[in-house]
Amino acid sequence: MAMPDSPIPHDLQTFIVRHIDSIAQIEALLLLRRHVSETRPEVRNQTWDVASISRRLYISEQETLEILENLCADGLLTCGDGTYRFSCPPETERMVERLAETYAENLIAVTNIIHGKPRRIREFANAFKLRKDRG
């Protein structure tokens, strides 16, 4: 699924294809990530609820919930008691940092990768995530 003429490195393209299904999803991930990198402890340790993220992204709470649950299932957020926080292993955190930088510098290239994913692949991947969580 990599785009050969893209300015996005192959490993980052692969990460996007595996973990990001929409612009709203990347925006949610980067919103929560920004607060973890904040130097003020009261901001850095903030957890988010669905309603707060929904308002920040201008999308429905149902869509926000689905996005957050997918990010949790992928190990990019921690979820509990209706709150969400950016938290992932250091190597994944570095990849998300690269994603944030690349998204800011190459918005069109990143969005082309996201929109270039065949819908069937996204639906299949999401169905697998749901089954994996139940078993």
mmCIF file of C-alpha atoms in Angstrom:
data_model
loop_
_atom_site.group_PDB
_atom_site.id
_atom_site.type_symbol
_atom_site.label_atom_id
_atom_site.label_comp_id
_atom_site.label_asym_id
_atom_site.label_seq_id
_atom_site.Cartn_x
_atom_site.Cartn_y
_atom_site.Cartn_z
ATOM 1 C CA MET A 1 0.000 0.000 0.000
ATOM 2 C CA ALA A 2 3.080 2.272 0.078
ATOM 3 C CA MET A 3 3.069 5.208 -2.286
ATOM 4 C CA PRO A 4 6.368 5.096 -4.222
ATOM 5 C CA ASP A 5 6.509 8.822 -5.115
ATOM 6 C CA SER A 6 5.587 9.961 -1.624
ATOM 7 C CA PRO A 7 7.893 12.117 0.519
ATOM 8 C CA ILE A 8 6.801 9.952 3.458
ATOM 9 C CA PRO A 9 9.348 7.266 4.495
ATOM 10 C CA HIS A 10 8.178 3.703 3.885
ATOM 11 C CA ASP A 11 8.103 2.731 7.581
ATOM 12 C CA LEU A 12 5.912 5.723 8.388
ATOM 13 C CA GLN A 13 3.611 4.919 5.454
ATOM 14 C CA THR A 14 3.259 1.403 6.838
ATOM 15 C CA PHE A 15 2.424 2.778 10.299
ATOM 16 C CA ILE A 16 -0.247 5.058 8.828
ATOM 17 C CA VAL A 17 -1.793 2.241 6.799
ATOM 18 C CA ARG A 18 -1.890 -0.066 9.831
ATOM 19 C CA HIS A 19 -3.150 2.387 12.445
ATOM 20 C CA ILE A 20 -4.858 5.426 10.900
ATOM 21 C CA ASP A 21 -8.223 5.176 9.152
ATOM 22 C CA SER A 22 -9.305 8.815 8.981
ATOM 23 C CA ILE A 23 -8.208 12.388 9.368
ATOM 24 C CA ALA A 24 -10.304 12.600 12.538
ATOM 25 C CA GLN A 25 -8.372 9.634 13.941
ATOM 26 C CA ILE A 26 -4.973 11.184 13.287
ATOM 27 C CA GLU A 27 -6.214 14.477 14.764
ATOM 28 C CA ALA A 28 -7.435 12.678 17.918
ATOM 29 C CA LEU A 29 -4.138 10.846 18.315
ATOM 30 C CA LEU A 30 -2.079 13.996 17.848
ATOM 31 C CA LEU A 31 -4.328 16.021 20.170
ATOM 32 C CA LEU A 32 -3.766 13.604 23.032
ATOM 33 C CA ARG A 33 -0.062 13.259 22.194
ATOM 34 C CA ARG A 34 0.467 17.044 22.332
ATOM 35 C CA HIS A 35 -0.694 17.152 25.925
ATOM 36 C CA VAL A 36 1.683 14.417 27.048
ATOM 37 C CA SER A 37 4.657 16.370 25.702
ATOM 38 C CA GLU A 38 3.563 19.490 27.602
ATOM 39 C CA THR A 39 5.947 20.603 30.361
ATOM 40 C CA ARG A 40 3.272 21.732 32.824
ATOM 41 C CA PRO A 41 2.275 18.693 34.949
ATOM 42 C CA GLU A 42 -1.407 19.672 35.123
ATOM 43 C CA VAL A 43 -1.584 19.547 31.317
ATOM 44 C CA ARG A 44 0.784 16.617 30.817
ATOM 45 C CA ASN A 45 -1.201 14.343 33.134
ATOM 46 C CA GLN A 46 -4.598 15.295 31.746
ATOM 47 C CA THR A 47 -6.953 12.541 30.679
ATOM 48 C CA TRP A 48 -9.695 13.154 28.159
ATOM 49 C CA ASP A 49 -13.268 12.000 27.910
ATOM 50 C CA VAL A 50 -15.216 11.391 24.717
ATOM 51 C CA ALA A 51 -17.239 14.602 24.981
ATOM 52 C CA SER A 52 -14.129 16.796 25.364
ATOM 53 C CA ILE A 53 -12.372 15.228 22.387
ATOM 54 C CA SER A 54 -15.561 15.324 20.330
ATOM 55 C CA ARG A 55 -15.887 19.077 20.922
ATOM 56 C CA ARG A 56 -12.226 19.681 20.030
ATOM 57 C CA LEU A 57 -12.495 17.700 16.780
ATOM 58 C CA TYR A 58 -15.989 18.884 15.787
ATOM 59 C CA ILE A 59 -17.273 15.335 15.297
ATOM 60 C CA SER A 60 -20.028 13.320 16.963
ATOM 61 C CA GLU A 61 -19.426 11.574 20.259
ATOM 62 C CA GLN A 62 -20.224 8.222 18.619
ATOM 63 C CA GLU A 63 -17.572 8.759 15.936
ATOM 64 C CA THR A 64 -15.136 9.953 18.607
ATOM 65 C CA LEU A 65 -15.776 6.860 20.718
ATOM 66 C CA GLU A 66 -15.110 4.549 17.747
ATOM 67 C CA ILE A 67 -11.887 6.403 16.931
ATOM 68 C CA LEU A 68 -10.648 6.263 20.517
ATOM 69 C CA GLU A 69 -11.505 2.596 20.908
ATOM 70 C CA ASN A 70 -9.572 1.785 17.718
ATOM 71 C CA LEU A 71 -6.555 3.747 18.974
ATOM 72 C CA CYS A 72 -6.777 1.885 22.292
ATOM 73 C CA ALA A 73 -7.027 -1.481 20.526
ATOM 74 C CA ASP A 74 -3.890 -0.556 18.553
ATOM 75 C CA GLY A 75 -2.019 0.238 21.775
ATOM 76 C CA LEU A 76 -1.657 3.967 21.061
ATOM 77 C CA LEU A 77 -3.830 5.172 23.952
ATOM 78 C CA THR A 78 -4.665 3.924 27.399
ATOM 79 C CA CYS A 79 -8.343 3.746 28.184
ATOM 80 C CA GLY A 80 -10.157 3.330 31.444
ATOM 81 C CA ASP A 81 -13.197 4.596 33.292
ATOM 82 C CA GLY A 82 -14.334 6.573 30.248
ATOM 83 C CA THR A 83 -11.056 8.489 29.955
ATOM 84 C CA TYR A 84 -8.288 8.358 27.375
ATOM 85 C CA ARG A 85 -4.616 9.283 27.436
ATOM 86 C CA PHE A 86 -1.770 9.016 24.955
ATOM 87 C CA SER A 87 0.457 6.177 26.068
ATOM 88 C CA CYS A 88 2.423 3.645 24.061
ATOM 89 C CA PRO A 89 5.814 1.909 24.029
ATOM 90 C CA PRO A 90 8.832 4.190 23.392
ATOM 91 C CA GLU A 91 9.434 2.930 19.836
ATOM 92 C CA THR A 92 5.796 3.586 18.942
ATOM 93 C CA GLU A 93 5.945 6.972 20.660
ATOM 94 C CA ARG A 94 8.890 7.900 18.409
ATOM 95 C CA MET A 95 6.879 6.824 15.364
ATOM 96 C CA VAL A 96 3.928 8.982 16.469
ATOM 97 C CA GLU A 97 6.335 11.894 16.977
ATOM 98 C CA ARG A 98 7.568 11.415 13.408
ATOM 99 C CA LEU A 99 3.958 11.194 12.257
ATOM 100 C CA ALA A 100 3.172 14.532 13.945
ATOM 101 C CA GLU A 101 6.164 16.218 12.308
ATOM 102 C CA THR A 102 5.425 14.701 8.915
ATOM 103 C CA TYR A 103 1.720 15.554 9.119
ATOM 104 C CA ALA A 104 2.611 19.192 9.849
ATOM 105 C CA GLU A 105 5.108 19.352 6.962
ATOM 106 C CA ASN A 106 3.423 17.073 4.389
ATOM 107 C CA LEU A 107 -0.276 17.267 5.139
ATOM 108 C CA ILE A 108 -1.392 16.355 1.624
ATOM 109 C CA ALA A 109 0.938 13.360 1.332
ATOM 110 C CA VAL A 110 -0.246 11.974 4.688
ATOM 111 C CA THR A 111 -3.910 12.508 3.865
ATOM 112 C CA ASN A 112 -3.399 10.847 0.477
ATOM 113 C CA ILE A 113 -2.092 7.736 2.240
ATOM 114 C CA ILE A 114 -5.091 7.691 4.579
ATOM 115 C CA HIS A 115 -7.618 8.253 1.806
ATOM 116 C CA GLY A 116 -5.819 5.776 -0.444
ATOM 117 C CA LYS A 117 -6.556 2.866 1.869
ATOM 118 C CA PRO A 118 -9.176 0.617 0.323
ATOM 119 C CA ARG A 119 -12.323 0.680 2.443
ATOM 120 C CA ARG A 120 -12.513 -3.137 2.452
ATOM 121 C CA ILE A 121 -9.089 -3.372 4.105
ATOM 122 C CA ARG A 122 -10.094 -0.900 6.819
ATOM 123 C CA GLU A 123 -13.350 -2.719 7.504
ATOM 124 C CA PHE A 124 -11.597 -6.091 7.618
ATOM 125 C CA ALA A 125 -8.910 -4.760 9.959
ATOM 126 C CA ASN A 126 -11.508 -3.192 12.244
ATOM 127 C CA ALA A 127 -13.527 -6.416 12.354
ATOM 128 C CA PHE A 128 -10.386 -8.311 13.334
ATOM 129 C CA LYS A 129 -9.652 -5.813 16.132
ATOM 130 C CA LEU A 130 -13.131 -6.289 17.539
ATOM 131 C CA ARG A 131 -12.879 -10.092 17.450
ATOM 132 C CA LYS A 132 -9.392 -10.006 18.980
ATOM 133 C CA ASP A 133 -10.698 -7.966 21.934
ATOM 134 C CA ARG A 134 -13.526 -10.427 22.612
ATOM 135 C CA GLY A 135 -11.361 -13.542 22.571
#
